[in-house]
C-alpha cells in the first residue's frame, strides 16, 4: 500500500497560499555544514521526506541534528566520524551525492555511494568526478561506490561541458577549503547555487562570480559555523502560479519570488498573464480562455526551468490552439504526458518535443506520479478536472512539496489522502 490522493475537481481556489523554503537550496546548504566544525542554525527548512533522509545521512557521518522549531534546525558538527556514505541512504535521494564535496575537502580518503532519485533521465555524476580529478583527487568506481584518495588536492580551473547544478555545488563546497584558487567555468547559475554561495561566504569563504558562468573560489584554512535562512522555493511558486491560472479563483501567493524563475515570468506574460506584487504577496491575473498558446524550450537557468515544465504543459493543454514544449535538460521527462492524456488532454511526443493541442476541459481519471514535478502537475490537473481523480504514488510529491494537500484544502480544494494498492 502507498499513499495517494483522491481529488474532486471543479472547486475554485481562494485565499493565501504560502511558499515554503526551497528544497533545492536547503539540501546543499545542509550538506555544507559538513565542511567545518561548529554549531549551525538553519531556518526556513521545509518539512520534506528528502530533508529527513538527508539528516539521517549527516547523522551517519557523525553530525547531530536537533529540531528547534517548525522549520528550524540546529546541526552540531564535531567532526566527520565515518568516511563512508552508505548506499542504503544515498540511493533514496540524488542530492546525497553532494556529501562528496565536504568529505573530500576534510578527509584523505572517502567512499560515497552512487546516487538515486527521480527517474527523469540518466543524470550521470561524470562531471562531479571530472571536477574532483582536476582538483587532484584519485578516483576509482567499484561495486556501486566511488572511492576517493583526496590527500593531495589543490585549486585548478574546471571547465564543465554542461552547466550542471550538482557538479557546480559539489565542487563549490569542496573548493572553499582546498588550497589555492579554483575556477568553475561554465558553472550553473541557478538561484539555489547563489544561496549556497551566500551561506559559504557568511561562513568566511572567499567566492566571486555567483550567478554568473564563472565562479572563483580562493581556498581558506578555516571557516566558522553560522545561522542562515533558506530562500523561498521558486519551483513551488511556479506551481502555484499555474494552479491559480487553471482553477481561476482568487489565489494569493505569499513569499513567491518570480525574479528567481528566469524567463518563466516573461514567457507567461507573453501569453497574456499579468502579475501584481504587493509586499510579499503575489497575485496572478489571467483567464485560461484569454491566454495564447506558446512554444517553450527548457534550458538551464535563466532559461525556462525544466522543473516547471510539467505544470506549464498542463496550462498549455487547456489553452486553445497548438503549443509545443521542447525538453533539452532531461531526456526522460515526458512520462506525465500519458497521464494527462488519460484525463483528456491531446498531447503527442515527437523526439524531445511535446506537441499540445488545447482542449476545453479535462476529466478525472486514475493516474500515477512518475516524478516530483509531474506529481504536482497531476494534483493541479485533478483540481481542475471534471469528476474524481485518483493519483497514485504521491511519495514523489511529498519529496518536494511541504503539506501540499493541507495548503490546498485551506483554499477550498477537495483533496484527500488515502492508501492505494501498488
CSV table of C-alpha atoms in Angstrom, one decimal:
chain,number,residue,atom,x,y,z
A,1,UNK,CA,0.0,0.0,0.0
A,2,UNK,CA,1.2,3.5,-0.8
A,3,UNK,CA,-0.3,7.0,-0.2
A,4,UNK,CA,-2.4,8.5,-2.9
A,5,UNK,CA,-4.7,11.5,-3.4
A,6,UNK,CA,-8.4,11.4,-4.2
A,7,UNK,CA,-9.3,14.7,-5.8
A,8,UNK,CA,-12.7,16.1,-6.8
A,9,UNK,CA,-12.1,18.8,-9.3
A,10,UNK,CA,-14.0,22.0,-10.2
A,11,UNK,CA,-13.6,23.9,-7.0
A,12,UNK,CA,-12.1,27.4,-7.4
A,13,UNK,CA,-9.2,28.1,-5.0
A,14,UNK,CA,-9.4,31.2,-2.9
A,15,UNK,CA,-7.1,32.6,-0.3
A,16,UNK,CA,-3.4,32.9,0.6
A,17,UNK,CA,-1.0,30.0,0.0
A,18,UNK,CA,2.5,30.3,1.4
A,19,UNK,CA,5.7,29.2,-0.3
A,20,UNK,CA,8.0,27.1,1.9
A,21,UNK,CA,11.8,27.1,2.0
A,22,UNK,CA,13.4,25.8,-1.2
A,23,UNK,CA,14.3,22.1,-1.1
A,24,UNK,CA,16.9,22.5,-3.8
A,25,UNK,CA,18.6,25.2,-1.7
A,26,UNK,CA,18.2,23.5,1.7
A,27,UNK,CA,19.8,20.2,0.6
A,28,UNK,CA,23.2,21.6,-0.4
A,29,UNK,CA,23.3,24.2,2.4
A,30,UNK,CA,22.6,21.5,5.0
A,31,UNK,CA,25.2,19.3,3.4
A,32,UNK,CA,27.7,22.2,3.5
A,33,UNK,CA,27.5,22.1,7.3
A,34,UNK,CA,29.9,19.1,6.9
A,35,UNK,CA,32.6,21.4,5.6
A,36,UNK,CA,33.5,22.9,9.1
A,37,UNK,CA,33.1,22.0,12.7
A,38,UNK,CA,30.7,24.1,14.8
A,39,UNK,CA,27.1,24.6,15.8
A,40,UNK,CA,24.8,25.7,12.9
A,41,UNK,CA,21.3,27.1,13.0
A,42,UNK,CA,19.4,26.6,9.7
A,43,UNK,CA,16.0,28.4,9.3
A,44,UNK,CA,13.1,28.1,6.9
A,45,UNK,CA,13.8,24.5,6.2
A,46,UNK,CA,10.9,22.7,4.5
A,47,UNK,CA,9.5,19.7,6.3
A,48,UNK,CA,10.0,17.1,3.5
A,49,UNK,CA,10.9,13.4,3.2
A,50,UNK,CA,14.1,14.4,1.3
A,51,UNK,CA,15.2,16.6,4.2
A,52,UNK,CA,14.6,13.8,6.7
A,53,UNK,CA,16.7,11.4,4.6
A,54,UNK,CA,19.5,13.9,4.4
A,55,UNK,CA,19.5,14.3,8.2
A,56,UNK,CA,19.9,10.5,8.6
A,57,UNK,CA,22.9,10.7,6.2
A,58,UNK,CA,24.5,13.5,8.2
A,59,UNK,CA,24.0,11.6,11.4
A,60,UNK,CA,25.6,8.5,9.9
A,61,UNK,CA,28.6,10.7,9.2
A,62,UNK,CA,28.8,11.8,12.8
A,63,UNK,CA,26.8,15.0,13.0
A,64,UNK,CA,24.0,15.7,15.4
A,65,UNK,CA,20.7,17.2,14.2
A,66,UNK,CA,18.1,18.7,16.5
A,67,UNK,CA,14.8,20.3,15.5
A,68,UNK,CA,14.3,23.5,17.5
A,69,UNK,CA,11.3,24.9,15.6
A,70,UNK,CA,8.7,24.1,12.9
A,71,UNK,CA,11.2,25.0,10.2
A,72,UNK,CA,14.4,25.4,12.2
A,73,UNK,CA,17.2,23.0,13.0
A,74,UNK,CA,20.4,23.0,15.0
A,75,UNK,CA,23.2,21.0,13.4
A,76,UNK,CA,26.3,20.2,15.5
A,77,UNK,CA,29.4,19.2,13.7
A,78,UNK,CA,32.2,17.9,16.0
A,79,UNK,CA,34.0,16.4,13.0
A,80,UNK,CA,33.2,13.7,10.4
A,81,UNK,CA,33.5,10.3,12.2
A,82,UNK,CA,32.7,8.0,9.2
A,83,UNK,CA,34.3,8.2,5.8
A,84,UNK,CA,31.6,6.2,4.0
A,85,UNK,CA,28.3,7.5,2.7
A,86,UNK,CA,26.2,4.3,2.5
A,87,UNK,CA,24.1,3.1,-0.4
A,88,UNK,CA,21.0,2.5,1.8
A,89,UNK,CA,20.7,6.2,2.4
A,90,UNK,CA,22.2,7.8,-0.7
A,91,UNK,CA,20.1,5.7,-3.0
A,92,UNK,CA,17.0,7.4,-1.8
A,93,UNK,CA,17.9,10.9,-3.0
A,94,UNK,CA,20.3,12.1,-5.6
A,95,UNK,CA,21.4,15.3,-3.7
A,96,UNK,CA,23.0,13.0,-1.2
A,97,UNK,CA,26.0,12.7,-3.5
A,98,UNK,CA,26.9,16.3,-2.7
A,99,UNK,CA,28.4,15.0,0.6
A,100,UNK,CA,31.4,14.1,-1.6
A,101,UNK,CA,32.5,17.8,-1.6
A,102,UNK,CA,32.9,18.3,2.1
A,103,UNK,CA,34.2,14.7,2.7
A,104,UNK,CA,36.9,15.2,0.0
A,105,UNK,CA,37.9,18.6,1.4
A,106,UNK,CA,38.2,17.2,5.0
A,107,UNK,CA,39.3,13.6,4.7
A,108,UNK,CA,42.3,11.9,3.0
A,109,UNK,CA,40.0,9.0,1.9
A,110,UNK,CA,36.3,8.9,1.3
A,111,UNK,CA,33.8,6.4,0.0
A,112,UNK,CA,30.5,7.6,-1.5
A,113,UNK,CA,27.7,5.5,-2.9
A,114,UNK,CA,26.4,6.4,-6.4
A,115,UNK,CA,23.0,8.2,-6.0
A,116,UNK,CA,19.3,7.6,-6.8
A,117,UNK,CA,16.4,10.0,-7.2
A,118,UNK,CA,13.6,10.7,-9.6
A,119,UNK,CA,13.5,8.7,-12.9
A,120,UNK,CA,13.7,11.7,-15.2
A,121,UNK,CA,16.9,10.8,-17.0
A,122,UNK,CA,20.4,9.4,-16.6
A,123,UNK,CA,21.9,12.4,-14.8
A,124,UNK,CA,25.4,10.8,-14.6
A,125,UNK,CA,27.9,12.0,-12.0
A,126,UNK,CA,30.7,12.2,-14.5
A,127,UNK,CA,31.1,16.0,-14.2
A,128,UNK,CA,31.3,15.8,-10.4
A,129,UNK,CA,34.1,13.2,-10.7
A,130,UNK,CA,35.8,15.1,-13.5
A,131,UNK,CA,35.9,18.2,-11.3
A,132,UNK,CA,37.4,16.5,-8.3
A,133,UNK,CA,40.0,14.8,-10.5
A,134,UNK,CA,41.0,18.2,-11.8
A,135,UNK,CA,41.5,19.2,-8.1
A,136,UNK,CA,43.9,16.3,-7.6
A,137,UNK,CA,41.6,13.6,-6.3
A,138,UNK,CA,42.3,10.0,-7.4
A,139,UNK,CA,39.0,8.2,-8.0
A,140,UNK,CA,38.0,4.6,-8.5
A,141,UNK,CA,34.5,3.4,-9.2
A,142,UNK,CA,33.7,-0.1,-8.0
A,143,UNK,CA,30.7,-2.0,-6.8
A,144,UNK,CA,28.4,1.0,-6.9
A,145,UNK,CA,30.7,3.2,-4.8
A,146,UNK,CA,33.2,6.0,-5.6
A,147,UNK,CA,36.5,5.6,-3.7
A,148,UNK,CA,38.4,8.8,-3.4
A,149,UNK,CA,42.0,9.5,-2.4
A,150,UNK,CA,42.0,13.2,-1.6
A,151,UNK,CA,45.3,13.5,0.2
A,152,UNK,CA,46.8,15.8,-2.4
A,153,UNK,CA,44.3,18.5,-3.5
A,154,UNK,CA,44.9,21.9,-4.9
A,155,UNK,CA,42.9,24.5,-6.8
A,156,UNK,CA,42.6,24.5,-10.5
A,157,UNK,CA,40.4,25.6,-13.5
A,158,UNK,CA,37.5,23.3,-14.1
A,159,UNK,CA,35.7,23.7,-17.4
A,160,UNK,CA,32.3,21.9,-17.2
A,161,UNK,CA,31.0,20.6,-20.5
A,162,UNK,CA,27.4,21.3,-19.3
A,163,UNK,CA,26.4,23.8,-16.5
A,164,UNK,CA,25.5,21.0,-14.1
A,165,UNK,CA,23.8,22.3,-10.9
A,166,UNK,CA,25.0,19.3,-8.8
A,167,UNK,CA,28.6,19.4,-10.1
A,168,UNK,CA,28.8,23.1,-9.5
A,169,UNK,CA,27.5,22.8,-5.9
A,170,UNK,CA,29.7,19.8,-5.1
A,171,UNK,CA,32.9,21.5,-6.4
A,172,UNK,CA,32.0,24.9,-4.8
A,173,UNK,CA,31.6,23.4,-1.3
A,174,UNK,CA,34.9,21.5,-1.5
A,175,UNK,CA,36.9,24.3,-3.1
A,176,UNK,CA,36.2,26.6,-0.1
A,177,UNK,CA,38.8,24.7,1.9
A,178,UNK,CA,41.1,23.4,-0.8
A,179,UNK,CA,44.5,25.3,-1.1
A,180,UNK,CA,44.8,27.6,-4.0
A,181,UNK,CA,42.3,29.2,-6.4
A,182,UNK,CA,39.6,27.1,-8.1
A,183,UNK,CA,37.6,28.5,-11.1
A,184,UNK,CA,34.4,26.7,-12.2
A,185,UNK,CA,34.0,27.7,-15.8
A,186,UNK,CA,30.6,27.1,-17.5
A,187,UNK,CA,29.1,27.0,-13.9
A,188,UNK,CA,25.4,26.6,-13.3
A,189,UNK,CA,23.7,29.9,-12.4
A,190,UNK,CA,20.6,28.8,-10.6
A,191,UNK,CA,19.5,30.9,-7.6
A,192,UNK,CA,19.9,27.9,-5.3
A,193,UNK,CA,23.7,28.0,-6.1
A,194,UNK,CA,23.7,31.7,-5.2
A,195,UNK,CA,22.0,30.8,-1.9
A,196,UNK,CA,24.6,28.1,-1.2
A,197,UNK,CA,27.4,30.6,-2.0
A,198,UNK,CA,25.9,33.2,0.3
A,199,UNK,CA,25.9,30.6,3.1
A,200,UNK,CA,29.5,29.7,2.5
A,201,UNK,CA,30.6,33.4,2.3
A,202,UNK,CA,28.8,34.0,5.6
A,203,UNK,CA,31.0,31.2,7.0
A,204,UNK,CA,34.1,33.0,5.7
A,205,UNK,CA,34.6,31.5,2.3
A,206,UNK,CA,36.1,33.7,-0.5
A,207,UNK,CA,33.9,33.4,-3.5
A,208,UNK,CA,33.4,35.6,-6.6
A,209,UNK,CA,31.0,35.3,-9.6
A,210,UNK,CA,27.9,33.8,-8.0
A,211,UNK,CA,25.1,33.8,-10.5
A,212,UNK,CA,27.5,34.0,-13.5
A,213,UNK,CA,29.0,31.3,-15.6
A,214,UNK,CA,32.4,31.6,-13.9
A,215,UNK,CA,32.8,31.2,-10.2
A,216,UNK,CA,36.1,31.8,-8.5
A,217,UNK,CA,36.9,30.3,-5.1
A,218,UNK,CA,40.0,31.0,-3.1
A,219,UNK,CA,40.5,28.3,-0.5
A,220,UNK,CA,40.8,29.2,3.1
A,221,UNK,CA,42.1,27.1,6.1
A,222,UNK,CA,39.3,27.8,8.4
A,223,UNK,CA,35.5,28.6,8.2
A,224,UNK,CA,33.1,29.1,11.0
A,225,UNK,CA,29.5,27.8,11.8
A,226,UNK,CA,26.7,30.3,11.2
A,227,UNK,CA,22.9,30.9,11.4
A,228,UNK,CA,21.2,31.0,8.0
A,229,UNK,CA,17.7,31.2,6.5
A,230,UNK,CA,16.9,29.2,3.3
A,231,UNK,CA,15.4,31.1,0.3
A,232,UNK,CA,11.8,30.5,-0.7
A,233,UNK,CA,11.1,27.7,-3.2
A,234,UNK,CA,10.9,29.2,-6.7
A,235,UNK,CA,9.5,26.0,-8.3
A,236,UNK,CA,6.8,25.9,-5.6
A,237,UNK,CA,6.0,29.5,-6.6
A,238,UNK,CA,5.8,28.4,-10.3
A,239,UNK,CA,3.5,25.5,-9.4
A,240,UNK,CA,1.1,27.9,-7.5
A,241,UNK,CA,1.1,30.4,-10.4
A,242,UNK,CA,-0.1,27.6,-12.7
A,243,UNK,CA,-2.7,26.4,-10.1
A,244,UNK,CA,-4.0,29.9,-9.8
A,245,UNK,CA,-4.5,30.3,-13.6
A,246,UNK,CA,-6.2,26.9,-14.3
A,247,UNK,CA,-8.5,26.9,-11.2
A,248,UNK,CA,-9.5,30.6,-11.9
A,249,UNK,CA,-10.1,31.5,-8.2
A,250,UNK,CA,-8.6,34.3,-6.2
A,251,UNK,CA,-5.2,32.8,-5.0
A,252,UNK,CA,-2.6,35.0,-3.4
A,253,UNK,CA,0.9,33.6,-3.2
A,254,UNK,CA,2.9,34.5,-0.1
A,255,UNK,CA,6.8,34.7,-0.3
A,256,UNK,CA,6.8,33.9,-4.0
A,257,UNK,CA,9.7,35.4,-5.9
A,258,UNK,CA,9.2,35.4,-9.7
A,259,UNK,CA,12.6,37.0,-10.3
A,260,UNK,CA,14.3,33.7,-9.3
A,261,UNK,CA,12.4,31.9,-12.2
A,262,UNK,CA,14.4,33.2,-15.2
A,263,UNK,CA,12.2,33.6,-18.3
A,264,UNK,CA,9.2,31.8,-16.7
A,265,UNK,CA,7.7,35.2,-15.8
A,266,UNK,CA,8.3,36.8,-19.2
A,267,UNK,CA,7.1,33.6,-21.0
A,268,UNK,CA,3.7,33.7,-19.2
A,269,UNK,CA,3.4,37.4,-19.7
A,270,UNK,CA,3.8,36.9,-23.4
A,271,UNK,CA,0.9,34.5,-23.2
A,272,UNK,CA,-1.3,37.2,-21.6
A,273,UNK,CA,-0.7,36.6,-17.8
A,274,UNK,CA,-0.2,39.6,-15.5
A,275,UNK,CA,1.5,39.7,-12.2
A,276,UNK,CA,0.9,42.1,-9.3
A,277,UNK,CA,3.2,42.2,-6.3
A,278,UNK,CA,2.2,43.8,-3.0
A,279,UNK,CA,4.9,43.4,-0.4
A,280,UNK,CA,5.4,39.6,-0.1
A,281,UNK,CA,2.1,38.8,-1.7
A,282,UNK,CA,1.9,37.8,-5.4
A,283,UNK,CA,-1.4,37.9,-7.4
A,284,UNK,CA,-1.7,36.2,-10.7
A,285,UNK,CA,-4.2,37.7,-13.2
A,286,UNK,CA,-5.4,35.8,-16.3
A,287,UNK,CA,-8.1,33.5,-17.5
A,288,UNK,CA,-7.2,30.4,-19.5
A,289,UNK,CA,-9.7,31.2,-22.3
A,290,UNK,CA,-8.0,34.5,-22.9
A,291,UNK,CA,-4.4,33.1,-22.9
A,292,UNK,CA,-2.4,32.5,-26.1
A,293,UNK,CA,-0.5,29.2,-26.9
A,294,UNK,CA,3.3,29.1,-26.7
A,295,UNK,CA,6.4,27.4,-27.9
A,296,UNK,CA,8.7,26.8,-24.9
A,297,UNK,CA,12.2,25.3,-24.7
A,298,UNK,CA,13.5,24.2,-21.3
A,299,UNK,CA,17.1,25.4,-20.6
A,300,UNK,CA,19.4,25.8,-17.7
A,301,UNK,CA,18.8,29.0,-15.6
A,302,UNK,CA,18.0,31.7,-16.6
A,303,UNK,CA,16.2,29.8,-19.3
A,304,UNK,CA,12.8,28.2,-18.8
A,305,UNK,CA,13.1,25.8,-15.8
A,306,UNK,CA,12.7,22.1,-16.6
A,307,UNK,CA,11.2,21.8,-13.1
A,308,UNK,CA,8.2,23.9,-14.2
A,309,UNK,CA,7.8,22.0,-17.5
A,310,UNK,CA,5.1,19.5,-16.4
A,311,UNK,CA,3.0,22.2,-14.7
A,312,UNK,CA,3.2,24.6,-17.6
A,313,UNK,CA,2.3,21.7,-20.0
A,314,UNK,CA,-1.0,21.3,-18.1
A,315,UNK,CA,-1.7,25.0,-18.6
A,316,UNK,CA,-1.0,24.8,-22.3
A,317,UNK,CA,-3.2,21.7,-22.6
A,318,UNK,CA,-6.2,23.9,-21.6
A,319,UNK,CA,-5.3,26.9,-23.9
A,320,UNK,CA,-7.0,26.9,-27.3
A,321,UNK,CA,-4.6,26.3,-30.2
A,322,UNK,CA,-1.3,24.5,-30.7
A,323,UNK,CA,1.7,24.8,-28.3
A,324,UNK,CA,5.0,23.0,-28.1
A,325,UNK,CA,7.5,22.2,-25.3
A,326,UNK,CA,11.0,21.1,-26.2
A,327,UNK,CA,12.8,19.4,-23.3
A,328,UNK,CA,16.5,19.9,-23.5
A,329,UNK,CA,17.6,19.3,-19.9
A,330,UNK,CA,16.4,15.7,-19.1
A,331,UNK,CA,15.8,13.1,-21.8
A,332,UNK,CA,13.1,11.2,-20.0
A,333,UNK,CA,10.9,14.0,-18.6
A,334,UNK,CA,7.6,13.4,-20.6
A,335,UNK,CA,6.2,10.5,-18.6
A,336,UNK,CA,3.4,12.7,-17.4
A,337,UNK,CA,2.1,13.1,-20.9
A,338,UNK,CA,0.4,9.7,-20.9
A,339,UNK,CA,-1.3,10.6,-17.6
A,340,UNK,CA,-2.5,14.0,-18.9
A,341,UNK,CA,-3.9,12.2,-22.0
A,342,UNK,CA,-5.7,9.7,-19.7
A,343,UNK,CA,-7.5,12.8,-18.4
A,344,UNK,CA,-8.5,14.0,-21.8
A,345,UNK,CA,-5.5,16.1,-22.9
A,346,UNK,CA,-4.4,16.0,-26.5
A,347,UNK,CA,-0.6,15.8,-26.4
A,348,UNK,CA,1.8,13.9,-28.7
A,349,UNK,CA,5.5,13.3,-28.4
A,350,UNK,CA,8.0,13.7,-31.2
A,351,UNK,CA,11.5,13.0,-30.1
A,352,UNK,CA,12.1,15.5,-27.3
A,353,UNK,CA,9.2,17.8,-28.1
A,354,UNK,CA,5.6,17.7,-26.8
A,355,UNK,CA,3.0,18.9,-29.3
A,356,UNK,CA,0.0,20.1,-27.4
A,357,UNK,CA,-3.5,20.8,-28.8
A,358,UNK,CA,-5.6,22.7,-26.3
A,359,UNK,CA,-8.8,21.1,-25.1
A,360,UNK,CA,-11.9,22.6,-23.4
A,361,UNK,CA,-11.6,20.6,-20.2
A,362,UNK,CA,-10.1,17.6,-18.5
A,363,UNK,CA,-11.9,14.7,-16.9
A,364,UNK,CA,-11.0,12.8,-13.7
A,365,UNK,CA,-9.1,9.5,-14.1
A,366,UNK,CA,-6.8,7.1,-12.3
A,367,UNK,CA,-3.3,8.4,-12.8
A,368,UNK,CA,0.2,7.9,-11.4
A,369,UNK,CA,3.0,10.3,-10.4
A,370,UNK,CA,6.3,9.4,-12.2
A,371,UNK,CA,8.4,12.1,-10.6
A,372,UNK,CA,8.2,15.0,-8.2
A,373,UNK,CA,7.1,17.8,-10.6
A,374,UNK,CA,4.9,15.5,-12.6
A,375,UNK,CA,3.1,14.6,-9.4
A,376,UNK,CA,2.5,18.2,-8.6
A,377,UNK,CA,1.2,18.9,-12.1
A,378,UNK,CA,-1.2,15.9,-11.8
A,379,UNK,CA,-2.5,17.3,-8.5
A,380,UNK,CA,-3.4,20.6,-10.2
A,381,UNK,CA,-4.9,18.6,-13.1
A,382,UNK,CA,-7.1,16.8,-10.7
A,383,UNK,CA,-8.2,20.1,-9.1
A,384,UNK,CA,-9.4,21.5,-12.5
A,385,UNK,CA,-10.8,18.2,-14.0
A,386,UNK,CA,-14.4,17.3,-14.0
A,387,UNK,CA,-15.2,14.5,-11.7
A,388,UNK,CA,-12.8,12.5,-9.5
A,389,UNK,CA,-9.1,11.9,-10.0
A,390,UNK,CA,-7.1,9.2,-8.1
A,391,UNK,CA,-3.4,10.0,-8.1
A,392,UNK,CA,-1.1,7.1,-7.1
A,393,UNK,CA,2.5,7.2,-5.8
A,394,UNK,CA,2.4,10.6,-4.3
A,395,UNK,CA,5.6,9.9,-2.3
A,396,UNK,CA,7.2,11.7,-5.2
A,397,UNK,CA,5.1,14.8,-4.3
A,398,UNK,CA,6.0,14.5,-0.6
A,399,UNK,CA,9.7,14.7,-1.5
A,400,UNK,CA,9.4,18.3,-2.7
A,401,UNK,CA,6.2,20.0,-1.5
A,402,UNK,CA,5.6,20.5,2.2
A,403,UNK,CA,2.0,19.6,3.2
A,404,UNK,CA,0.7,20.3,-0.3
A,405,UNK,CA,-2.8,18.9,0.3
A,406,UNK,CA,-3.2,20.8,3.6
A,407,UNK,CA,-2.3,24.1,1.9
A,408,UNK,CA,-4.7,23.4,-1.0
A,409,UNK,CA,-7.6,22.3,1.3
A,410,UNK,CA,-7.3,25.7,3.1
A,411,UNK,CA,-8.1,27.3,-0.3
A,412,UNK,CA,-11.1,25.2,-0.8
A,413,UNK,CA,-9.7,22.2,-2.7
A,414,UNK,CA,-11.4,18.8,-2.3
A,415,UNK,CA,-8.4,16.5,-1.8
A,416,UNK,CA,-8.0,13.5,0.5
A,417,UNK,CA,-5.0,11.3,1.2
A,418,UNK,CA,-5.8,7.6,1.1
A,419,UNK,CA,-3.9,4.3,0.9
A,420,UNK,CA,-3.7,2.8,-2.6
A,421,UNK,CA,-2.8,-0.6,-3.8
A,422,UNK,CA,0.6,-0.8,-5.6
